[in-house]
PDB file of C-alpha atoms and ligand atoms in Angstrom:
ATOM      1  CA  VAL A 678     201.810 194.448 193.386  1.00  0.00           C
ATOM      2  CA  SER A 679     205.546 194.835 192.960  1.00  0.00           C
ATOM      3  CA  ASP A 680     206.458 196.655 189.864  1.00  0.00           C
ATOM      4  CA  GLY A 681     209.980 194.349 188.189  1.00  0.00           C
ATOM      5  CA  ALA A 682     212.367 196.421 186.952  1.00  0.00           C
ATOM      6  CA  LEU A 683     212.182 195.895 182.699  1.00  0.00           C
ATOM      7  CA  THR A 684     215.749 193.979 182.483  1.00  0.00           C
ATOM      8  CA  SER A 685     215.736 190.993 179.738  1.00  0.00           C
ATOM      9  CA  ASP A 686     214.536 188.731 182.613  1.00  0.00           C
ATOM     10  CA  ALA A 687     210.883 190.579 184.085  1.00  0.00           C
ATOM     11  CA  LEU A 688     208.642 189.073 184.258  1.00  0.00           C
ATOM     12  CA  ILE A 689     204.860 190.481 183.223  1.00  0.00           C
ATOM     13  CA  LEU A 690     201.450 189.113 184.098  1.00  0.00           C
ATOM     14  CA  HIS A 691     198.470 189.957 181.840  1.00  0.00           C
ATOM     15  CA  VAL A 692     195.264 189.304 183.626  1.00  0.00           C
ATOM     16  CA  ASP A 693     191.745 189.882 181.869  1.00  0.00           C
ATOM     17  CA  ALA A 694     190.906 193.975 182.827  1.00  0.00           C
ATOM     18  CA  THR A 695     188.135 192.837 185.392  1.00  0.00           C
ATOM     19  CA  LEU A 696     190.436 191.252 187.432  1.00  0.00           C
ATOM     20  CA  GLU A 697     187.211 187.504 187.858  1.00  0.00           C
ATOM     21  CA  SER A 698     189.105 185.029 186.114  1.00  0.00           C
ATOM     22  CA  PRO A 699     190.330 182.209 188.710  1.00  0.00           C
ATOM     23  CA  TRP A 700     192.925 180.904 186.519  1.00  0.00           C
ATOM     24  CA  ALA A 701     194.460 184.319 186.637  1.00  0.00           C
ATOM     25  CA  LEU A 702     193.913 184.326 190.040  1.00  0.00           C
ATOM     26  CA  CYS A 703     195.760 180.838 189.324  1.00  0.00           C
ATOM     27  CA  ALA A 704     198.510 182.398 188.017  1.00  0.00           C
ATOM     28  CA  PHE A 705     198.497 185.529 190.765  1.00  0.00           C
ATOM     29  CA  VAL A 706     199.189 183.575 193.248  1.00  0.00           C
ATOM     30  CA  ALA A 707     201.649 181.759 191.761  1.00  0.00           C
ATOM     31  CA  LEU A 708     203.835 185.075 191.220  1.00  0.00           C
ATOM     32  CA  GLU A 709     203.219 186.044 194.764  1.00  0.00           C
ATOM     33  CA  GLU A 710     203.959 183.370 196.053  1.00  0.00           C
ATOM     34  CA  LYS A 711     207.584 183.361 194.682  1.00  0.00           C
ATOM     35  CA  GLN A 712     208.113 186.543 195.567  1.00  0.00           C
ATOM     36  CA  GLN A 713     209.755 188.135 192.383  1.00  0.00           C
ATOM     37  CA  PRO A 714     209.194 191.150 191.787  1.00  0.00           C
ATOM     38  CA  TYR A 715     206.878 191.427 188.343  1.00  0.00           C
ATOM     39  CA  THR A 716     204.392 193.615 187.209  1.00  0.00           C
ATOM     40  CA  LEU A 717     200.557 193.170 185.995  1.00  0.00           C
ATOM     41  CA  LYS A 718     199.347 194.097 183.245  1.00  0.00           C
ATOM     42  CA  LYS A 719     195.295 194.066 182.979  1.00  0.00           C
ATOM     43  CA  VAL A 720     194.076 192.423 178.905  1.00  0.00           C
ATOM     44  CA  SER A 721     190.191 193.679 178.361  1.00  0.00           C
ATOM     45  CA  LEU A 722     189.151 191.445 176.960  1.00  0.00           C
ATOM     46  CA  LYS A 723     186.297 193.226 176.476  1.00  0.00           C
ATOM     47  CA  ASP A 724     188.673 194.646 173.580  1.00  0.00           C
ATOM     48  CA  GLY A 725     190.349 192.183 172.482  1.00  0.00           C
ATOM     49  CA  GLU A 726     193.025 193.517 173.424  1.00  0.00           C
ATOM     50  CA  HIS A 727     194.071 189.829 174.167  1.00  0.00           C
ATOM     51  CA  ARG A 728     194.479 190.146 170.085  1.00  0.00           C
ATOM     52  CA  ARG A 729     196.887 191.940 169.431  1.00  0.00           C
ATOM     53  CA  PRO A 730     200.146 190.936 167.558  1.00  0.00           C
ATOM     54  CA  GLU A 731     202.228 190.681 170.483  1.00  0.00           C
ATOM     55  CA  HIS A 732     199.360 187.868 172.241  1.00  0.00           C
ATOM     56  CA  ARG A 733     200.496 186.487 169.796  1.00  0.00           C
ATOM     57  CA  ALA A 734     203.098 183.913 171.283  1.00  0.00           C
ATOM     58  CA  ALA A 735     200.891 182.851 174.385  1.00  0.00           C
ATOM     59  CA  ASN A 736     198.032 182.220 171.623  1.00  0.00           C
ATOM     60  CA  GLY A 737     195.674 185.862 172.752  1.00  0.00           C
ATOM     61  CA  LYS A 738     195.083 183.341 175.775  1.00  0.00           C
ATOM     62  CA  ILE A 739     194.795 185.437 179.469  1.00  0.00           C
ATOM     63  CA  PRO A 740     196.505 184.560 182.232  1.00  0.00           C
ATOM     64  CA  ALA A 741     199.889 184.723 181.159  1.00  0.00           C
ATOM     65  CA  LEU A 742     203.707 185.022 181.455  1.00  0.00           C
ATOM     66  CA  GLN A 743     205.822 186.849 179.898  1.00  0.00           C
ATOM     67  CA  HIS A 744     209.541 185.699 181.172  1.00  0.00           C
ATOM     68  CA  GLY A 745     212.087 188.210 178.843  1.00  0.00           C
ATOM     69  CA  ASP A 746     211.012 187.429 175.934  1.00  0.00           C
ATOM     70  CA  PHE A 747     209.514 184.184 177.010  1.00  0.00           C
ATOM     71  CA  TRP A 748     206.036 183.697 176.957  1.00  0.00           C
ATOM     72  CA  LEU A 749     203.619 181.285 178.392  1.00  0.00           C
ATOM     73  CA  ALA A 750     200.031 180.546 179.120  1.00  0.00           C
ATOM     74  CA  GLU A 751     197.873 178.324 180.655  1.00  0.00           C
ATOM     75  CA  SER A 752     198.005 178.858 184.652  1.00  0.00           C
ATOM     76  CA  MET A 753     198.766 175.267 185.372  1.00  0.00           C
ATOM     77  CA  ALA A 754     201.583 175.490 182.946  1.00  0.00           C
ATOM     78  CA  ILE A 755     202.511 179.034 184.096  1.00  0.00           C
ATOM     79  CA  ALA A 756     202.191 178.184 188.276  1.00  0.00           C
ATOM     80  CA  GLU A 757     204.756 174.653 187.334  1.00  0.00           C
ATOM     81  CA  TYR A 758     206.445 177.724 185.150  1.00  0.00           C
ATOM     82  CA  MET A 759     207.457 179.949 187.879  1.00  0.00           C
ATOM     83  CA  ALA A 760     207.642 176.944 191.335  1.00  0.00           C
ATOM     84  CA  GLU A 761     210.137 175.129 188.963  1.00  0.00           C
ATOM     85  CA  THR A 762     212.377 178.228 187.333  1.00  0.00           C
ATOM     86  CA  PHE A 763     212.333 179.821 191.552  1.00  0.00           C
ATOM     87  CA  PRO A 764     212.341 176.986 193.303  1.00  0.00           C
ATOM     88  CA  PHE A 765     212.376 176.868 196.898  1.00  0.00           C
ATOM     89  CA  PRO A 766     213.748 178.596 198.885  1.00  0.00           C
ATOM     90  CA  LYS A 767     212.426 181.012 196.507  1.00  0.00           C
ATOM     91  CA  GLY A 768     209.352 181.183 198.136  1.00  0.00           C
ATOM     92  CA  PRO A 769     206.992 178.509 199.252  1.00  0.00           C
ATOM     93  CA  ARG A 770     206.668 175.626 197.040  1.00  0.00           C
ATOM     94  CA  LEU A 771     203.965 175.862 194.707  1.00  0.00           C
ATOM     95  CA  TYR A 772     203.245 171.502 194.375  1.00  0.00           C
ATOM     96  CA  PRO A 773     204.809 169.587 197.725  1.00  0.00           C
ATOM     97  CA  GLU A 774     207.529 168.154 197.886  1.00  0.00           C
ATOM     98  CA  ASP A 775     205.625 164.538 198.177  1.00  0.00           C
ATOM     99  CA  LEU A 776     205.215 163.540 195.094  1.00  0.00           C
ATOM    100  CA  LYS A 777     202.239 161.613 195.939  1.00  0.00           C
ATOM    101  CA  LYS A 778     201.019 164.472 197.493  1.00  0.00           C
ATOM    102  CA  ARG A 779     202.139 166.832 194.255  1.00  0.00           C
ATOM    103  CA  GLY A 780     200.181 163.687 192.844  1.00  0.00           C
ATOM    104  CA  VAL A 781     197.255 165.237 195.569  1.00  0.00           C
ATOM    105  CA  CYS A 782     197.917 169.025 194.186  1.00  0.00           C
ATOM    106  CA  ARG A 783     197.792 168.426 189.551  1.00  0.00           C
ATOM    107  CA  MET A 784     195.462 165.960 190.505  1.00  0.00           C
ATOM    108  CA  VAL A 785     192.449 168.530 192.309  1.00  0.00           C
ATOM    109  CA  GLN A 786     193.941 170.941 189.693  1.00  0.00           C
ATOM    110  CA  LEU A 787     192.693 169.276 186.819  1.00  0.00           C
ATOM    111  CA  TRP A 788     189.831 168.587 188.703  1.00  0.00           C
ATOM    112  CA  LEU A 789     188.539 172.699 188.364  1.00  0.00           C
ATOM    113  CA  ARG A 790     189.946 172.876 184.960  1.00  0.00           C
ATOM    114  CA  THR A 791     188.124 169.956 183.643  1.00  0.00           C
ATOM    115  CA  ASP A 792     184.976 169.737 185.678  1.00  0.00           C
ATOM    116  CA  PHE A 793     182.200 171.123 187.202  1.00  0.00           C
ATOM    117  CA  MET A 794     181.206 173.553 184.754  1.00  0.00           C
ATOM    118  CA  PRO A 795     177.430 174.075 186.445  1.00  0.00           C
ATOM    119  CA  ILE A 796     178.812 175.650 189.794  1.00  0.00           C
ATOM    120  CA  ARG A 797     180.666 177.566 186.970  1.00  0.00           C
ATOM    121  CA  GLU A 798     178.070 178.852 184.949  1.00  0.00           C
ATOM    122  CA  GLU A 799     175.709 178.647 188.358  1.00  0.00           C
ATOM    123  CA  ARG A 800     178.206 180.670 190.291  1.00  0.00           C
ATOM    124  CA  SER A 801     180.256 183.001 188.202  1.00  0.00           C
ATOM    125  CA  SER A 802     184.097 184.122 189.326  1.00  0.00           C
ATOM    126  CA  ARG A 803     182.179 187.919 189.248  1.00  0.00           C
ATOM    127  CA  SER A 804     179.517 186.802 192.284  1.00  0.00           C
ATOM    128  CA  VAL A 805     182.732 185.774 194.746  1.00  0.00           C
ATOM    129  CA  PHE A 806     184.730 189.130 193.798  1.00  0.00           C
ATOM    130  CA  TYR A 807     182.505 192.376 192.638  1.00  0.00           C
ATOM    131  CA  ARG A 808     179.369 190.267 195.533  1.00  0.00           C
ATOM    132  CA  GLU A 809     176.779 189.656 192.030  1.00  0.00           C
ATOM    133  CA  ARG A 810     174.060 187.399 194.058  1.00  0.00           C
ATOM    134  CA  PRO A 811     172.277 184.685 192.112  1.00  0.00           C
ATOM    135  CA  ASN A 812     169.234 185.474 193.214  1.00  0.00           C
ATOM    136  CA  ALA A 813     168.505 182.039 192.284  1.00  0.00           C
ATOM    137  CA  PRO A 814     169.148 178.600 193.341  1.00  0.00           C
ATOM    138  CA  LEU A 815     171.135 176.106 192.036  1.00  0.00           C
ATOM    139  CA  SER A 816     170.224 173.956 189.583  1.00  0.00           C
ATOM    140  CA  SER A 817     169.566 170.389 190.394  1.00  0.00           C
ATOM    141  CA  ALA A 818     172.644 169.915 187.622  1.00  0.00           C
ATOM    142  CA  ALA A 819     174.905 172.041 189.995  1.00  0.00           C
ATOM    143  CA  ARG A 820     173.538 170.303 193.372  1.00  0.00           C
ATOM    144  CA  GLU A 821     173.956 167.154 192.038  1.00  0.00           C
ATOM    145  CA  SER A 822     178.144 168.310 190.406  1.00  0.00           C
ATOM    146  CA  ALA A 823     178.713 169.891 193.894  1.00  0.00           C
ATOM    147  CA  ASP A 824     177.489 166.654 195.392  1.00  0.00           C
ATOM    148  CA  ARG A 825     179.652 164.900 192.852  1.00  0.00           C
ATOM    149  CA  LEU A 826     182.510 167.748 194.307  1.00  0.00           C
ATOM    150  CA  PHE A 827     182.313 167.353 198.515  1.00  0.00           C
ATOM    151  CA  ASN A 828     182.648 163.585 197.807  1.00  0.00           C
ATOM    152  CA  GLY A 829     185.926 164.323 196.104  1.00  0.00           C
ATOM    153  CA  LEU A 830     187.317 166.187 198.713  1.00  0.00           C
ATOM    154  CA  ASP A 831     185.530 164.658 201.756  1.00  0.00           C
ATOM    155  CA  VAL A 832     188.549 161.204 201.828  1.00  0.00           C
ATOM    156  CA  LEU A 833     191.246 164.949 201.311  1.00  0.00           C
ATOM    157  CA  ILE A 834     190.341 167.011 203.625  1.00  0.00           C
ATOM    158  CA  ALA A 835     190.253 166.458 207.026  1.00  0.00           C
ATOM    159  CA  GLU A 836     187.784 168.339 209.795  1.00  0.00           C
ATOM    160  CA  GLY A 837     190.181 170.773 210.477  1.00  0.00           C
ATOM    161  CA  GLN A 838     192.611 170.763 208.302  1.00  0.00           C
ATOM    162  CA  THR A 839     193.333 174.315 206.415  1.00  0.00           C
ATOM    163  CA  THR A 840     195.435 173.339 203.579  1.00  0.00           C
ATOM    164  CA  LEU A 841     194.903 170.476 200.587  1.00  0.00           C
ATOM    165  CA  CYS A 842     198.976 168.406 202.195  1.00  0.00           C
ATOM    166  CA  GLY A 843     199.890 170.325 204.952  1.00  0.00           C
ATOM    167  CA  THR A 844     201.223 173.454 203.512  1.00  0.00           C
ATOM    168  CA  PHE A 845     199.672 175.828 201.432  1.00  0.00           C
ATOM    169  CA  CYS A 846     200.386 174.956 197.987  1.00  0.00           C
ATOM    170  CA  ILE A 847     199.117 176.405 194.902  1.00  0.00           C
ATOM    171  CA  GLY A 848     196.151 173.640 193.920  1.00  0.00           C
ATOM    172  CA  ASP A 849     194.565 175.519 197.468  1.00  0.00           C
ATOM    173  CA  ALA A 850     194.197 178.037 195.718  1.00  0.00           C
ATOM    174  CA  ASP A 851     192.213 176.645 193.161  1.00  0.00           C
ATOM    175  CA  LEU A 852     191.136 174.905 195.068  1.00  0.00           C
ATOM    176  CA  GLY A 853     190.028 177.712 197.148  1.00  0.00           C
ATOM    177  CA  MET A 854     188.289 179.406 195.111  1.00  0.00           C
ATOM    178  CA  MET A 855     186.013 176.942 193.601  1.00  0.00           C
ATOM    179  CA  LEU A 856     184.217 176.709 197.162  1.00  0.00           C
ATOM    180  CA  GLN A 857     183.869 179.650 197.872  1.00  0.00           C
ATOM    181  CA  ARG A 858     181.059 179.746 194.282  1.00  0.00           C
ATOM    182  CA  LEU A 859     179.246 178.285 197.187  1.00  0.00           C
ATOM    183  CA  VAL A 860     180.047 179.599 200.154  1.00  0.00           C
ATOM    184  CA  ALA A 861     180.098 183.971 199.170  1.00  0.00           C
ATOM    185  CA  ASN A 862     177.028 182.900 197.548  1.00  0.00           C
ATOM    186  CA  GLY A 863     175.293 181.468 200.592  1.00  0.00           C
ATOM    187  CA  ASP A 864     174.466 177.666 199.150  1.00  0.00           C
ATOM    188  CA  PRO A 865     175.195 174.202 201.067  1.00  0.00           C
ATOM    189  CA  VAL A 866     178.794 173.759 201.593  1.00  0.00           C
ATOM    190  CA  PRO A 867     179.822 170.438 203.832  1.00  0.00           C
ATOM    191  CA  SER A 868     180.927 172.217 207.633  1.00  0.00           C
ATOM    192  CA  LYS A 869     184.529 171.334 207.242  1.00  0.00           C
ATOM    193  CA  LEU A 870     184.683 172.218 203.589  1.00  0.00           C
ATOM    194  CA  ARG A 871     183.308 175.863 204.924  1.00  0.00           C
ATOM    195  CA  ALA A 872     186.060 177.139 206.990  1.00  0.00           C
ATOM    196  CA  TYR A 873     189.684 175.151 204.635  1.00  0.00           C
ATOM    197  CA  ALA A 874     187.693 177.637 201.802  1.00  0.00           C
ATOM    198  CA  GLU A 875     187.705 180.010 204.431  1.00  0.00           C
ATOM    199  CA  ALA A 876     191.673 179.655 205.902  1.00  0.00           C
ATOM    200  CA  VAL A 877     192.432 179.254 202.131  1.00  0.00           C
ATOM    201  CA  TRP A 878     190.959 182.789 201.334  1.00  0.00           C
ATOM    202  CA  GLN A 879     192.738 184.067 204.615  1.00  0.00           C
ATOM    203  CA  ARG A 880     196.537 183.688 202.730  1.00  0.00           C
ATOM    204  CA  PRO A 881     198.298 187.101 201.568  1.00  0.00           C
ATOM    205  CA  SER A 882     198.697 186.325 198.189  1.00  0.00           C
ATOM    206  CA  ILE A 883     194.880 185.757 197.756  1.00  0.00           C
ATOM    207  CA  GLN A 884     193.556 188.025 199.878  1.00  0.00           C
ATOM    208  CA  LYS A 885     196.177 190.794 197.426  1.00  0.00           C
ATOM    209  CA  TRP A 886     194.137 189.090 194.347  1.00  0.00           C
ATOM    210  CA  VAL A 887     190.064 189.924 196.245  1.00  0.00           C
ATOM    211  CA  ASN A 888     191.754 193.603 197.323  1.00  0.00           C
ATOM    212  CA  LEU A 889     193.363 194.439 193.809  1.00  0.00           C
ATOM    213  CA  PRO A 890     190.956 197.180 193.352  1.00  0.00           C
ATOM    214  CA  ARG A 891     187.544 197.426 190.831  1.00  0.00           C
ATOM    215  CA  GLY A 892     185.717 199.127 189.042  1.00  0.00           C
ATOM    216  CA  ALA A 893     181.583 199.070 190.413  1.00  0.00           C
TER     217      ALA A 893
HETATM  218  N1  GSH B  62     192.963 176.606 180.857  1.00  0.00           N
HETATM  219  C1  GSH B  62     193.550 177.720 180.680  1.00  0.00           C
HETATM  220  C2  GSH B  62     191.841 178.850 180.545  1.00  0.00           C
HETATM  221  C3  GSH B  62     191.908 180.820 180.212  1.00  0.00           C
HETATM  222  C4  GSH B  62     191.098 181.190 179.595  1.00  0.00           C
HETATM  223  O1  GSH B  62     189.961 180.427 179.510  1.00  0.00           O
HETATM  224  N2  GSH B  62     191.274 182.541 179.878  1.00  0.00           N
HETATM  225  C5  GSH B  62     190.223 182.968 179.398  1.00  0.00           C
HETATM  226  C6  GSH B  62     189.943 184.347 180.559  1.00  0.00           C
HETATM  227  S1  GSH B  62     189.483 184.037 182.112  1.00  0.00           S
HETATM  228  C7  GSH B  62     190.097 184.360 177.310  1.00  0.00           C
HETATM  229  O2  GSH B  62     192.143 183.215 176.930  1.00  0.00           O
HETATM  230  N3  GSH B  62     189.827 183.935 176.107  1.00  0.00           N
HETATM  231  C8  GSH B  62     190.241 184.798 175.875  1.00  0.00           C
HETATM  232  C9  GSH B  62     190.043 183.888 175.042  1.00  0.00           C
HETATM  233  O3  GSH B  62     190.022 182.535 174.875  1.00  0.00           O
HETATM  234  O4  GSH B  62     190.122 183.851 172.955  1.00  0.00           O
HETATM  235  C10 GSH B  62     194.410 178.183 181.765  1.00  0.00           C
HETATM  236  O5  GSH B  62     193.903 177.742 183.236  1.00  0.00           O
HETATM  237  O6  GSH B  62     194.835 179.362 181.655  1.00  0.00           O
END
């Protein structure tokens, strides 16, 4: 991860020390895609480091972006801030230029933050990044949740489509993460969505997150 020079407008991304938060992944990808120098700081939630006084400006939330004296929490807000502070052609667009496509990108991001809890509970992000495989099959609630996700995506992602909106957008990082919960755990996923998830996962910014050193 690139080092941001410690100037007054240095960028620092604070993420969970275990590097398993899907929301930290989203913020990380936003910074990586924008190709601005920044520093990645790990915050141990277990040790309550997010409750340190300096984190009050982000209400103790992780991920948090620090841009000079300015603090911002919430992964979507961080992604939008990066997109607007470093607009195209400074790195690729994080949100599509076309308003309808941009709407779809945000819609999918919000789906993934407000819904599909049974999938998130039974197929943790930890199982994706630490390869700790749960041994129980999906419950009927999680299968129902997955089916609803697949139905919603059926009209958005055609056979052979590798991005949501024609070119990579930040919603792809979030959706790739959600689908990897199922793909990585060997759960049934329609083949076109599996192929989409596998293609998104190869994005260099995502691979960089996946390959960050993690403890056992
Ligand atoms: N909606 C937030 C969720 C962030 C979140 O849940 N972060 C957890 C760590 S993964 C956190 O800050 N936990 C500490 C706390 O809530 O006090 C986002 O998208 O960034």
